[in-house]
Short mmCIF file of C-alpha atoms in Angstrom, two decimals:
data_model
loop_
_atom_site.label_atom_id
_atom_site.label_comp_id
_atom_site.label_asym_id
_atom_site.label_seq_id
_atom_site.Cartn_x
_atom_site.Cartn_y
_atom_site.Cartn_z
CA MET A 1 36.89 28.30 -3.75
CA VAL A 2 34.99 31.82 -4.27
CA GLY A 3 31.41 31.76 -2.98
CA VAL A 4 31.85 28.64 -0.67
CA PHE A 5 30.35 29.60 2.42
CA LEU A 6 30.70 26.94 5.54
CA PRO A 7 28.68 28.03 8.51
CA PHE A 8 29.83 26.46 11.76
CA ASN A 9 26.57 24.40 12.63
CA ARG A 10 27.04 22.74 9.28
CA LEU A 11 30.71 22.31 9.91
CA PHE A 12 29.57 20.90 13.21
CA ILE A 13 27.07 18.54 11.57
CA ILE A 14 29.77 17.20 9.40
CA GLY A 15 32.05 16.57 12.14
CA LEU A 16 29.32 14.79 14.31
CA SER A 17 28.41 12.73 11.18
CA ILE A 18 32.16 11.81 10.97
CA LEU A 19 32.13 10.76 14.73
CA CYS A 20 28.88 8.65 14.44
CA VAL A 21 30.25 6.59 11.46
CA THR A 22 33.44 6.05 13.08
CA GLY A 23 31.51 5.11 16.26
CA ILE A 24 29.38 2.75 14.11
CA TYR A 25 32.12 1.33 12.40
CA GLY A 26 33.96 0.36 15.77
CA LEU A 27 30.69 -0.94 17.10
CA LEU A 28 29.86 -3.16 14.10
CA PHE A 29 33.20 -4.44 12.81
CA ARG A 30 35.37 -4.33 15.74
CA SER A 31 33.60 -5.39 18.96
CA SER A 32 31.87 -8.69 19.62
CA VAL A 33 28.58 -7.04 19.80
CA GLY A 34 28.91 -5.96 16.23
CA LEU A 35 30.18 -9.55 15.17
CA ARG A 36 26.90 -11.00 16.66
CA VAL A 37 24.72 -8.32 14.81
CA ARG A 38 26.60 -9.29 11.53
CA ALA A 39 26.37 -12.85 12.09
CA VAL A 40 22.28 -12.65 13.00
CA MET A 41 21.91 -10.58 9.68
CA GLN A 42 23.85 -12.91 7.33
CA ASN A 43 22.44 -16.21 8.89
CA ARG A 44 19.95 -16.20 11.32
CA ASN A 45 19.57 -19.96 12.11
CA MET A 46 22.90 -20.64 12.42
CA SER A 47 23.50 -17.77 14.91
CA ALA A 48 20.73 -19.17 16.96
CA CYS A 49 22.50 -22.52 16.84
CA LEU A 50 25.52 -21.09 17.80
CA GLY A 51 24.02 -19.68 21.02
CA ILE A 52 23.44 -15.95 19.96
CA PRO A 53 20.07 -14.59 21.46
CA THR A 54 19.09 -13.44 18.17
CA ARG A 55 15.91 -11.79 19.84
CA LYS A 56 17.71 -9.79 22.20
CA VAL A 57 20.28 -8.71 18.95
CA ASP A 58 17.26 -7.74 17.22
CA ALA A 59 15.90 -5.55 20.20
CA TYR A 60 19.41 -4.02 20.82
CA THR A 61 20.16 -3.25 17.03
CA PHE A 62 16.57 -1.65 16.58
CA ALA A 63 17.19 0.51 19.74
CA PHE A 64 20.57 1.52 18.67
CA GLY A 65 19.29 2.50 15.33
CA SER A 66 16.54 4.43 16.87
CA GLY A 67 18.91 6.19 18.97
CA LEU A 68 21.21 7.12 15.81
CA ALA A 69 17.74 8.77 14.28
CA GLY A 70 17.47 10.85 17.23
CA ILE A 71 20.90 11.91 16.74
CA ALA A 72 20.19 12.73 13.13
CA GLY A 73 16.91 14.58 14.36
CA TRP A 74 19.07 16.38 16.98
CA ALA A 75 21.52 17.73 14.09
CA LEU A 76 18.63 18.67 11.96
CA THR A 77 17.32 21.14 14.29
CA LEU A 78 20.51 23.28 13.74
CA VAL A 79 19.49 23.46 10.13
CA GLY A 80 15.81 23.32 9.81
CA ASN A 81 12.65 23.92 11.53
CA VAL A 82 11.28 21.45 14.02
CA GLU A 83 7.64 20.01 13.36
CA PRO A 84 5.75 16.94 14.20
CA GLY A 85 6.00 15.72 10.33
CA LEU A 86 9.72 16.45 10.70
CA GLY A 87 10.79 13.02 10.29
CA GLN A 88 8.72 12.12 7.12
CA ASN A 89 10.58 14.17 4.74
CA TYR A 90 13.56 11.95 5.42
CA ILE A 91 11.85 8.25 5.45
CA VAL A 92 11.99 7.99 1.89
CA ASP A 93 15.46 9.63 1.45
CA SER A 94 17.08 7.44 4.05
CA PHE A 95 15.46 4.36 2.52
CA MET A 96 16.67 5.06 -0.92
CA VAL A 97 20.16 5.80 0.39
CA VAL A 98 20.24 2.27 1.97
CA VAL A 99 18.63 0.35 -0.90
CA THR A 100 21.45 2.11 -3.23
CA GLY A 101 24.22 1.28 -0.97
CA GLY A 102 23.54 -2.17 -0.23
CA VAL A 103 21.77 -3.41 2.99
CA GLY A 104 24.18 -4.04 5.53
CA LYS A 105 26.98 -2.20 4.13
CA LEU A 106 28.28 0.92 5.79
CA ALA A 107 30.71 2.13 3.15
CA GLY A 108 27.92 1.62 0.72
CA THR A 109 25.62 3.91 2.96
CA ILE A 110 27.88 6.43 3.27
CA ILE A 111 28.77 6.82 -0.47
CA ALA A 112 25.05 6.62 -1.65
CA SER A 113 23.96 9.17 0.90
CA LEU A 114 26.54 11.54 -0.34
CA GLY A 115 25.82 10.63 -3.73
CA ILE A 116 22.04 10.94 -3.50
CA GLY A 117 22.21 13.88 -1.33
CA GLY A 118 24.67 15.66 -3.78
CA LEU A 119 22.88 14.73 -6.90
CA ASN A 120 19.62 16.16 -5.52
CA LYS A 121 21.28 19.51 -4.45
CA LEU A 122 22.94 19.61 -7.82
CA MET A 123 19.70 19.32 -9.90
CA GLU A 124 17.35 20.93 -7.60
CA PRO A 125 18.12 24.77 -8.97
CA SER A 126 17.45 23.60 -12.89
CA LEU A 127 14.76 21.06 -12.44
CA GLY A 128 12.89 22.29 -9.09
CA ALA A 129 12.75 20.23 -5.71
CA VAL A 130 9.99 18.13 -6.88
CA TYR A 131 11.08 16.72 -10.35
CA GLY A 132 14.61 16.45 -8.81
CA LYS A 133 13.18 14.09 -6.49
CA VAL A 134 11.30 12.26 -9.26
CA LEU A 135 14.51 12.00 -11.30
CA ILE A 136 16.44 10.73 -8.15
CA LEU A 137 13.72 7.79 -7.82
CA VAL A 138 13.94 6.90 -11.52
CA LEU A 139 17.69 6.71 -11.37
CA VAL A 140 17.76 4.69 -8.26
CA ILE A 141 15.47 2.06 -10.01
CA LEU A 142 17.51 2.09 -13.23
CA PHE A 143 20.47 1.60 -10.88
CA LEU A 144 18.95 -1.15 -9.11
CA GLN A 145 18.63 -2.85 -12.55
CA TRP A 146 22.21 -2.84 -12.92
CA ARG A 147 23.21 -3.77 -9.41
CA PRO A 148 20.02 -5.43 -7.64
CA SER A 149 21.35 -5.34 -4.09
CA GLY A 150 23.15 -1.98 -4.11
CA LEU A 151 26.83 -0.83 -4.56
CA PHE A 152 28.13 -2.97 -2.43
CA ALA A 153 26.39 -6.48 -2.11
CA VAL A 154 26.91 -8.85 0.74
CA LYS A 155 29.25 -11.30 -1.28
CA GLY A 156 28.87 -15.13 -0.67
CA ARG A 157 27.02 -17.95 -2.55
CA HIS A 158 23.30 -16.22 -2.31
CA ALA A 159 20.70 -17.29 -4.40
CA GLU A 160 19.17 -14.10 -2.85
CA GLY A 161 21.33 -11.90 -5.36
CA MET B 1 -11.88 -32.19 -3.03
CA GLU B 2 -8.32 -30.66 -3.20
CA GLU B 3 -6.48 -30.54 0.27
CA PRO B 4 -6.56 -26.89 1.32
CA LEU B 5 -2.69 -25.41 1.78
CA THR B 6 -3.64 -23.85 5.16
CA PRO B 7 -6.00 -24.86 8.18
CA GLN B 8 -9.31 -23.52 7.45
CA SER B 9 -12.06 -22.03 9.76
CA LYS B 10 -15.60 -22.64 9.49
CA VAL B 11 -15.87 -19.37 7.65
CA GLU B 12 -13.61 -20.28 5.11
CA ARG B 13 -15.05 -23.73 4.75
CA ASN B 14 -18.43 -22.16 4.11
CA GLU B 15 -17.42 -19.54 2.05
CA GLY B 16 -19.76 -20.09 -0.93
CA THR B 17 -22.70 -19.77 1.33
CA ILE B 18 -21.60 -16.76 3.00
CA PHE B 19 -20.72 -15.27 -0.44
CA TRP B 20 -24.03 -15.56 -1.31
CA VAL B 21 -25.80 -14.52 1.94
CA VAL B 22 -23.54 -11.39 2.37
CA GLY B 23 -24.10 -10.71 -1.38
CA PHE B 24 -27.90 -10.72 -0.80
CA VAL B 25 -27.69 -8.68 2.21
CA LEU B 26 -25.65 -6.25 0.65
CA LEU B 27 -27.26 -5.93 -2.70
CA PHE B 28 -31.11 -6.40 -1.71
CA VAL B 29 -31.50 -6.13 2.38
CA LEU B 30 -29.65 -2.64 2.65
CA PRO B 31 -31.32 -0.80 -0.51
CA VAL B 32 -34.46 -2.09 0.71
CA LEU B 33 -33.82 -0.68 4.08
CA ASN B 34 -32.81 2.39 2.39
CA VAL B 35 -35.81 2.90 0.02
CA LEU B 36 -38.77 1.34 1.79
CA PRO B 37 -39.15 1.93 5.59
CA ALA B 38 -40.20 5.54 6.71
CA GLU B 39 -37.35 8.45 7.39
CA ASP B 40 -38.04 7.76 11.28
CA SER B 41 -38.26 4.27 11.27
CA TRP B 42 -35.37 2.48 12.93
CA LEU B 43 -34.96 0.18 10.26
CA HIS B 44 -34.18 3.13 7.82
CA LEU B 45 -30.71 3.27 6.56
CA SER B 46 -30.02 6.78 5.62
CA ASP B 47 -28.75 7.73 2.21
CA PHE B 48 -25.77 8.81 3.96
CA ALA B 49 -24.90 5.54 5.39
CA LEU B 50 -25.37 3.79 2.27
CA ASN B 51 -23.16 6.16 0.42
CA ARG B 52 -20.58 5.73 3.13
CA PHE B 53 -20.77 1.98 2.87
CA GLY B 54 -20.54 2.21 -0.78
CA LYS B 55 -17.16 3.78 -0.26
CA PHE B 56 -16.04 1.24 2.25
CA LEU B 57 -17.01 -1.45 -0.51
CA ALA B 58 -14.80 0.38 -2.81
CA PHE B 59 -12.03 0.06 -0.48
CA ALA B 60 -12.66 -3.35 0.07
CA ILE B 61 -12.22 -3.84 -3.63
CA LEU B 62 -8.56 -2.43 -3.39
CA ALA B 63 -8.03 -4.73 -0.11
CA LEU B 64 -8.69 -7.62 -2.38
CA GLY B 65 -6.13 -6.87 -4.70
CA LEU B 66 -3.70 -6.00 -1.82
CA ASP B 67 -4.29 -9.16 -0.35
CA LEU B 68 -3.56 -11.06 -3.48
CA ILE B 69 -0.08 -9.70 -3.91
CA TRP B 70 0.90 -9.33 0.02
CA GLY B 71 -1.25 -12.05 1.46
CA TYR B 72 -0.91 -14.67 -1.37
CA ALA B 73 2.43 -13.47 -3.39
CA GLY B 74 4.11 -12.39 -0.29
CA ILE B 75 5.20 -9.03 -2.14
CA LEU B 76 4.65 -5.92 0.13
CA SER B 77 3.43 -3.13 -1.88
CA LEU B 78 3.38 0.36 0.02
CA GLY B 79 2.34 1.92 -3.49
CA GLN B 80 -1.34 0.87 -3.76
CA GLY B 81 -2.53 4.62 -3.00
CA VAL B 82 -1.06 5.58 -6.42
CA PHE B 83 -2.84 2.79 -8.22
CA PHE B 84 -6.18 3.75 -6.48
CA GLY B 85 -5.29 7.65 -7.25
CA LEU B 86 -4.76 6.83 -11.02
CA GLY B 87 -7.86 5.39 -11.22
CA ALA B 88 -9.68 7.79 -9.28
CA TYR B 89 -8.25 10.77 -11.49
CA CYS B 90 -9.36 9.10 -14.44
CA MET B 91 -12.88 9.08 -13.20
CA GLY B 92 -12.33 12.47 -11.63
CA MET B 93 -11.03 14.10 -14.89
CA HIS B 94 -14.45 12.69 -16.86
CA LEU B 95 -16.47 14.12 -14.05
CA MET B 96 -14.78 17.34 -14.31
CA LEU B 97 -14.90 17.62 -18.00
CA THR B 98 -18.93 16.84 -17.79
CA ILE B 99 -19.58 19.80 -15.74
CA GLY B 100 -19.16 21.91 -18.54
CA SER B 101 -20.66 25.37 -18.08
CA GLU B 102 -22.18 24.59 -14.76
CA SER B 103 -18.83 25.47 -13.10
CA VAL B 104 -18.42 28.48 -10.59
CA TYR B 105 -16.85 30.71 -13.71
CA GLY B 106 -19.09 29.36 -16.34
CA SER B 107 -16.35 28.23 -18.58
CA ALA B 108 -16.02 24.90 -20.31
CA LEU B 109 -12.75 24.20 -18.56
CA PRO B 110 -12.50 22.95 -15.15
CA ASP B 111 -12.53 25.72 -12.54
CA PHE B 112 -9.05 25.25 -11.22
CA MET B 113 -7.74 25.89 -14.95
CA VAL B 114 -9.39 28.93 -15.16
CA TRP B 115 -7.99 30.28 -11.87
CA ASN B 116 -4.46 29.02 -13.04
CA GLN B 117 -4.94 30.76 -16.04
CA VAL B 118 -4.86 27.90 -18.38
CA THR B 119 -6.53 28.64 -21.83
CA GLY B 120 -6.79 25.27 -23.21
CA LEU B 121 -7.50 21.96 -22.31
CA PRO B 122 -4.29 20.21 -22.03
CA PHE B 123 -4.24 17.34 -24.72
CA PHE B 124 -4.36 14.58 -22.25
CA TRP B 125 -7.53 15.59 -21.05
CA LYS B 126 -9.41 15.41 -24.10
CA PRO B 127 -9.86 11.31 -24.25
CA PHE B 128 -11.74 11.88 -21.02
CA TYR B 129 -14.67 13.59 -22.55
CA SER B 130 -15.98 9.75 -23.08
CA PHE B 131 -17.48 7.99 -20.07
CA THR B 132 -16.03 4.38 -21.58
CA ALA B 133 -12.67 6.19 -22.29
CA ALA B 134 -12.56 7.09 -18.70
CA VAL B 135 -13.34 3.78 -17.06
CA PHE B 136 -11.04 1.96 -19.23
CA ALA B 137 -8.00 4.20 -18.50
CA GLY B 138 -9.09 4.26 -14.76
CA LEU B 139 -8.36 0.25 -15.18
CA LEU B 140 -5.51 0.30 -17.71
CA VAL B 141 -3.47 3.35 -16.70
CA PRO B 142 -2.66 1.87 -13.18
CA ALA B 143 -2.16 -1.55 -15.00
CA ALA B 144 0.32 -0.32 -17.49
CA PHE B 145 2.13 1.88 -14.70
CA ALA B 146 2.15 -1.45 -12.86
CA LEU B 147 3.32 -3.42 -15.53
CA LEU B 148 6.34 -1.02 -16.50
CA PHE B 149 7.41 -0.55 -12.62
CA GLY B 150 6.81 -4.12 -11.95
CA PHE B 151 8.94 -5.28 -14.67
CA LEU B 152 11.94 -3.00 -13.85
CA ALA B 153 11.34 -4.19 -10.13
CA PHE B 154 10.76 -7.79 -10.47
CA ARG B 155 13.27 -8.39 -13.48
CA SER B 156 16.41 -7.11 -11.36
CA ARG B 157 14.83 -9.09 -8.55
CA ILE B 158 14.16 -6.31 -6.24
CA ARG B 159 12.15 -7.95 -3.48
CA GLY B 160 11.16 -7.93 0.30
CA VAL B 161 11.71 -4.88 2.14
CA TYR B 162 13.64 -3.33 -1.34
CA PHE B 163 10.37 -3.44 -2.78
CA ALA B 164 8.50 -2.41 -0.13
CA ILE B 165 11.05 0.79 0.07
CA ILE B 166 10.68 1.57 -3.67
CA THR B 167 7.05 1.58 -3.65
CA GLN B 168 6.81 3.79 -0.85
CA ALA B 169 9.00 5.93 -2.96
CA LEU B 170 6.72 5.71 -5.73
CA ALA B 171 4.02 6.90 -3.75
CA LEU B 172 5.72 10.01 -2.19
CA MET B 173 6.87 11.01 -5.83
CA ALA B 174 3.18 10.45 -7.23
CA TRP B 175 2.15 12.61 -4.37
CA LEU B 176 4.64 15.46 -4.99
CA VAL B 177 3.74 15.26 -8.74
CA PHE B 178 0.12 15.09 -8.14
CA ASN B 179 0.31 18.18 -6.02
CA ARG B 180 1.75 20.58 -8.55
CA ASN B 181 -0.26 22.84 -10.46
CA GLU B 182 1.81 22.45 -13.65
CA THR B 183 0.53 18.94 -14.06
CA ASN B 184 -2.96 20.21 -14.54
CA LEU B 185 -4.61 18.03 -12.42
CA GLY B 186 -5.85 20.55 -9.76
CA GLY B 187 -2.72 20.67 -7.69
CA THR B 188 -3.38 20.61 -3.80
CA ASN B 189 -7.12 20.89 -4.20
CA GLY B 190 -7.58 17.92 -6.58
CA LEU B 191 -10.69 17.34 -8.39
CA THR B 192 -14.14 17.84 -6.94
CA ASP B 193 -17.56 19.68 -7.21
CA PHE B 194 -18.76 16.85 -9.58
CA LYS B 195 -22.18 17.66 -10.88
CA THR B 196 -23.57 14.29 -13.01
CA ILE B 197 -22.24 10.93 -14.23
CA LEU B 198 -23.63 10.00 -17.61
CA GLY B 199 -26.35 12.33 -17.55
CA PHE B 200 -27.75 11.47 -13.79
CA ARG B 201 -27.38 14.43 -10.97
CA LEU B 202 -24.68 12.83 -8.41
CA SER B 203 -26.76 14.68 -5.59
CA GLU B 204 -29.87 12.70 -6.53
CA PRO B 205 -30.27 9.61 -3.88
CA GLY B 206 -31.25 7.27 -6.82
CA THR B 207 -28.01 7.82 -8.37
CA GLN B 208 -25.95 7.35 -5.30
CA LEU B 209 -27.98 3.95 -4.83
CA ALA B 210 -27.24 2.91 -8.14
CA LEU B 211 -23.65 3.71 -7.77
CA TYR B 212 -23.62 1.87 -4.55
CA VAL B 213 -25.25 -1.31 -6.08
CA ILE B 214 -22.58 -1.20 -8.91
CA THR B 215 -19.94 -1.22 -6.42
CA VAL B 216 -21.30 -4.13 -4.61
CA LEU B 217 -21.70 -5.91 -8.21
CA CYS B 218 -17.77 -4.96 -8.94
CA LEU B 219 -16.83 -6.11 -5.30
CA GLY B 220 -18.64 -9.53 -5.83
CA GLY B 221 -16.68 -9.78 -9.29
CA ALA B 222 -13.39 -8.70 -8.02
CA TYR B 223 -14.12 -11.36 -5.23
CA LEU B 224 -14.63 -13.99 -7.69
CA LEU B 225 -11.64 -13.04 -9.89
CA CYS B 226 -9.29 -13.28 -7.10
CA ARG B 227 -10.85 -16.65 -6.13
CA TRP B 228 -10.45 -18.00 -9.42
CA ILE B 229 -6.75 -16.82 -9.36
CA ILE B 230 -5.99 -18.39 -6.51
CA VAL B 231 -7.35 -21.90 -6.81
CA SER B 232 -5.85 -21.98 -10.25
CA ARG B 233 -2.44 -23.46 -10.77
CA ALA B 234 -0.90 -20.03 -10.95
CA GLY B 235 -2.40 -19.41 -7.64
CA ARG B 236 -0.45 -22.14 -6.27
CA VAL B 237 3.00 -20.99 -7.79
CA LEU B 238 2.10 -17.57 -6.35
CA ILE B 239 1.56 -19.18 -2.63
CA ALA B 240 4.91 -21.26 -3.56
CA ILE B 241 6.58 -17.93 -4.18
CA ARG B 242 5.71 -16.61 -0.92
CA ASP B 243 6.83 -19.38 1.02
CA SER B 244 10.19 -20.03 -0.92
CA GLU B 245 10.82 -18.05 -3.98
CA GLN B 246 14.21 -19.62 -4.18
CA ARG B 247 12.71 -23.20 -4.44
CA VAL B 248 10.22 -22.03 -7.10
CA LEU B 249 13.15 -20.54 -9.17
CA PHE B 250 14.97 -23.81 -8.94
CA SER B 251 11.90 -25.84 -9.97
CA GLY B 252 11.90 -23.97 -13.40
CA TYR B 253 9.56 -21.67 -12.98
CA SER B 254 9.76 -17.96 -13.42
CA PRO B 255 8.74 -16.16 -10.17
CA ALA B 256 9.39 -12.81 -11.95
CA ASN B 257 6.48 -13.38 -14.46
CA TYR B 258 4.06 -14.53 -11.92
CA LYS B 259 4.73 -11.67 -9.56
CA LEU B 260 4.30 -9.21 -12.55
CA PHE B 261 0.93 -10.51 -13.38
CA VAL B 262 -0.39 -10.43 -9.87
CA PHE B 263 0.88 -6.87 -9.51
CA VAL B 264 -0.77 -5.87 -12.62
CA VAL B 265 -4.16 -7.57 -11.31
CA SER B 266 -3.79 -5.68 -8.08
CA ALA B 267 -3.09 -2.42 -9.52
CA ALA B 268 -6.16 -2.74 -12.01
CA LEU B 269 -8.11 -3.66 -8.82
CA ALA B 270 -6.98 -0.52 -7.13
CA GLY B 271 -7.92 1.95 -10.22
CA LEU B 272 -11.15 0.10 -10.03
CA ALA B 273 -11.58 0.84 -6.36
CA GLY B 274 -10.64 4.54 -7.41
CA ILE B 275 -13.05 4.51 -10.26
CA LEU B 276 -16.14 4.03 -7.66
CA TYR B 277 -14.59 6.30 -4.95
CA VAL B 278 -14.71 9.13 -6.95
CA PRO B 279 -18.51 9.69 -7.94
CA GLN B 280 -19.58 8.30 -4.45
CA VAL B 281 -17.34 10.55 -2.27
CA GLY B 282 -17.27 13.71 -4.88
CA ILE B 283 -13.56 14.55 -4.10
CA ILE B 284 -10.04 13.04 -4.96
CA THR B 285 -6.98 14.93 -3.81
CA PRO B 286 -3.49 13.86 -3.85
CA ALA B 287 -3.84 13.34 0.07
CA GLN B 288 -5.56 9.93 -0.92
CA MET B 289 -2.73 8.44 -2.90
CA GLY B 290 0.32 9.14 -0.73
CA VAL B 291 2.68 7.37 1.60
CA LEU B 292 0.09 7.54 4.84
CA PRO B 293 -3.02 6.10 2.83
CA SER B 294 -1.01 3.47 1.06
CA LEU B 295 0.16 2.32 4.42
CA GLU B 296 -3.43 2.44 6.09
CA MET B 297 -4.43 0.28 2.92
CA VAL B 298 -2.07 -2.30 4.57
CA ILE B 299 -3.42 -2.03 7.82
CA TRP B 300 -6.79 -3.12 6.35
CA VAL B 301 -5.32 -6.37 5.17
CA ALA B 302 -3.13 -7.08 8.11
CA VAL B 303 -6.42 -6.41 10.49
CA GLY B 304 -8.51 -8.70 8.47
CA GLY B 305 -6.15 -11.39 7.98
CA ARG B 306 -3.55 -11.67 5.38
CA ALA B 307 -3.98 -14.38 2.83
CA THR B 308 -7.94 -14.81 3.24
CA LEU B 309 -9.89 -12.92 0.45
CA VAL B 310 -12.77 -12.79 3.19
CA GLY B 311 -10.22 -10.98 5.47
CA ALA B 312 -9.15 -8.35 3.31
CA ILE B 313 -12.95 -7.38 2.76
CA VAL B 314 -13.70 -7.70 6.47
CA GLY B 315 -10.57 -5.63 7.41
CA ALA B 316 -11.16 -2.86 4.53
CA VAL B 317 -14.90 -2.42 5.66
CA GLY B 318 -14.19 -2.83 9.63
CA VAL B 319 -11.20 -0.32 9.83
CA ASN B 320 -13.05 2.23 7.87
CA LEU B 321 -16.32 1.74 9.89
CA GLY B 322 -14.54 1.98 12.85
CA ARG B 323 -13.06 5.30 11.72
CA SER B 324 -16.22 6.64 10.37
CA LEU B 325 -17.77 5.84 14.09
CA LEU B 326 -14.93 6.92 15.88
CA THR B 327 -14.24 10.24 14.23
CA ASN B 328 -17.98 11.17 14.47
CA HIS B 329 -18.03 10.50 18.37
CA PHE B 330 -14.41 10.83 19.56
CA PRO B 331 -12.56 12.66 16.92
CA GLU B 332 -9.09 13.08 19.01
CA LEU B 333 -9.04 9.04 19.79
CA TRP B 334 -8.97 7.92 16.04
CA PRO B 335 -5.26 7.89 15.09
CA PHE B 336 -4.62 6.16 18.79
CA PHE B 337 -7.13 3.63 17.80
CA LEU B 338 -5.51 3.10 14.45
CA GLY B 339 -2.10 2.78 16.02
CA GLY B 340 -3.03 0.54 18.83
CA LEU B 341 -5.26 -1.59 16.37
CA PHE B 342 -2.05 -2.43 14.34
CA VAL B 343 0.12 -3.00 17.48
CA ALA B 344 -2.55 -5.61 18.73
CA VAL B 345 -2.80 -7.11 15.48
CA VAL B 346 1.16 -7.58 15.55
CA LEU B 347 1.21 -8.57 18.84
CA LEU B 348 -1.73 -10.76 19.81
CA PHE B 349 -3.39 -11.65 16.16
CA PRO B 350 -0.94 -12.11 13.94
CA ASP B 351 -3.52 -13.81 11.23
CA GLY B 352 -5.89 -10.91 11.88
CA VAL B 353 -10.00 -11.33 12.26
CA MET B 354 -9.46 -14.47 10.39
CA GLY B 355 -7.08 -15.84 12.43
CA ILE B 356 -9.39 -15.44 15.64
CA THR B 357 -12.27 -17.15 13.83
CA ARG B 358 -9.80 -19.88 12.78
CA LYS B 359 -8.77 -20.46 16.13
CA LEU B 360 -12.36 -20.53 17.58
CA SER B 361 -13.70 -22.96 15.42
CA GLU B 362 -10.50 -25.09 16.02
CA LYS B 363 -11.51 -24.92 19.50
CA VAL B 364 -15.04 -25.73 19.05
CA ALA B 365 -14.06 -28.57 16.73
CA ASN B 366 -11.76 -30.00 19.35
CA ARG B 367 -14.15 -29.74 22.20
CA THR B 368 -17.01 -31.22 20.12
CA ALA B 369 -15.28 -34.12 18.30
CA PRO B 370 -11.71 -35.07 19.94
CA LEU B 371 -11.86 -38.81 18.56
CA ARG B 372 -12.13 -37.31 14.95
CA LYS B 373 -9.03 -35.20 15.54
CA THR B 374 -6.88 -37.87 16.84
CA SER B 375 -7.78 -40.46 14.36
CA ALA B 376 -6.83 -37.43 11.27
CA VAL B 377 -3.57 -37.23 13.28
CA GLU B 378 -2.98 -41.03 13.03
CA GLU B 379 -4.19 -40.91 9.38
CA GLU B 380 -1.30 -38.42 8.49
CA GLN B 381 1.51 -40.43 10.31
CA VAL B 382 0.74 -43.36 8.30
#
């Protein structure tokens, strides 16, 4: 492809993301810790009855998630500038990715992040950064009309939908 | 008398009396203290203090609306700042147009349009020549926006954390759009440098006093409206939605319609707060409607106590008064104080200030009348 330029630091970030996602997959879906995390997420009361320390699981999951955010921040320093308000630019984007993908679904998060990120960059040249973002929000809201719990909803007899 | 749904504190039981006492103090005592005593008397309330207080009371109107949806219906909206901003901008646009040729450049157009080289007044500014139209727009534009947004959100059963996130995204988008110059809303600088309202000079203390009185009356009205909604049958359904939305759904009610109604009411109240805020503070910028102010509004309600209307007012006035005092005396401490306050509320007083009063009056009741308490418990068991 002509004009495609892949600097090493961006390749490194892509590699790092793949590594992290693989790690998270292993931890969440291939280990006993992950089993507990998923159990607490799906049915807190039942997990507590079966002897899972739900509060501890909450605390560890939160700590793990915060650590992952730290890795993301570490990768960001390679492509952007560092300032105290750095995280604010990503709060809404990352929340929207999770909502679109479906809470608690790794595949959904991956596809939604690639989709939203890619779409954003595709629209930026023609619409500008601000209206591109606004359009993304509108698209996400419309998308949720069609699939209220994201791309990959947790299946089951949930009235929560 | 109907049984209350939640245990009530002394403050809540005597809400009627307190309403009139506080109303009397706000409506008569404070303005009299402002007008009558001599400037150097310790009783004298400065024009500045009264004006600040009017601003806090405008925020209290917004807090009432937020408490209605968050405290009673259990919908956490992180986008109340948007509705506040919409109301404020409607009023701000009217005040900009009344400046007329008094502006810095002497043009009939607002100053920022002159320096952005806008030659004619954009079409959506034109209705705002009329004061009545501006007030109605300040209430109806946020309400209509909430109706559309809420319709889409509640219809597809977006709730809980999803709804909070979507409304936060909304706040960010609104902030981004209002910051742009080409939307002709003043960009980052916002709307400011207002001169008159309905022909009265905004710089006159008398005008500010009148605005303060109007704010107090609006707050009283908003309180009565919220109170009326809560004690009505619809209010019961809202509380039921908060406690178990599925059960409400399976009982044959449509939670989406009730939620939409209360969301629209809260948006209109936020708009009203914005309308009252602008002439008293004299400036509205996108910074007042973004993600952070919207979060702070949630903190007011949490500090005051969710699901108590009095708590929302206490929280909004208390936190802002605290901010005003602390930023005056220790400017560096304010962020730590706000953060610490929220942590303290979450860890120590999950029911906020009103929760503390409730606990205190329970303790007093236990000490003074242990016999009555036990008999009440026995009655329940029968």
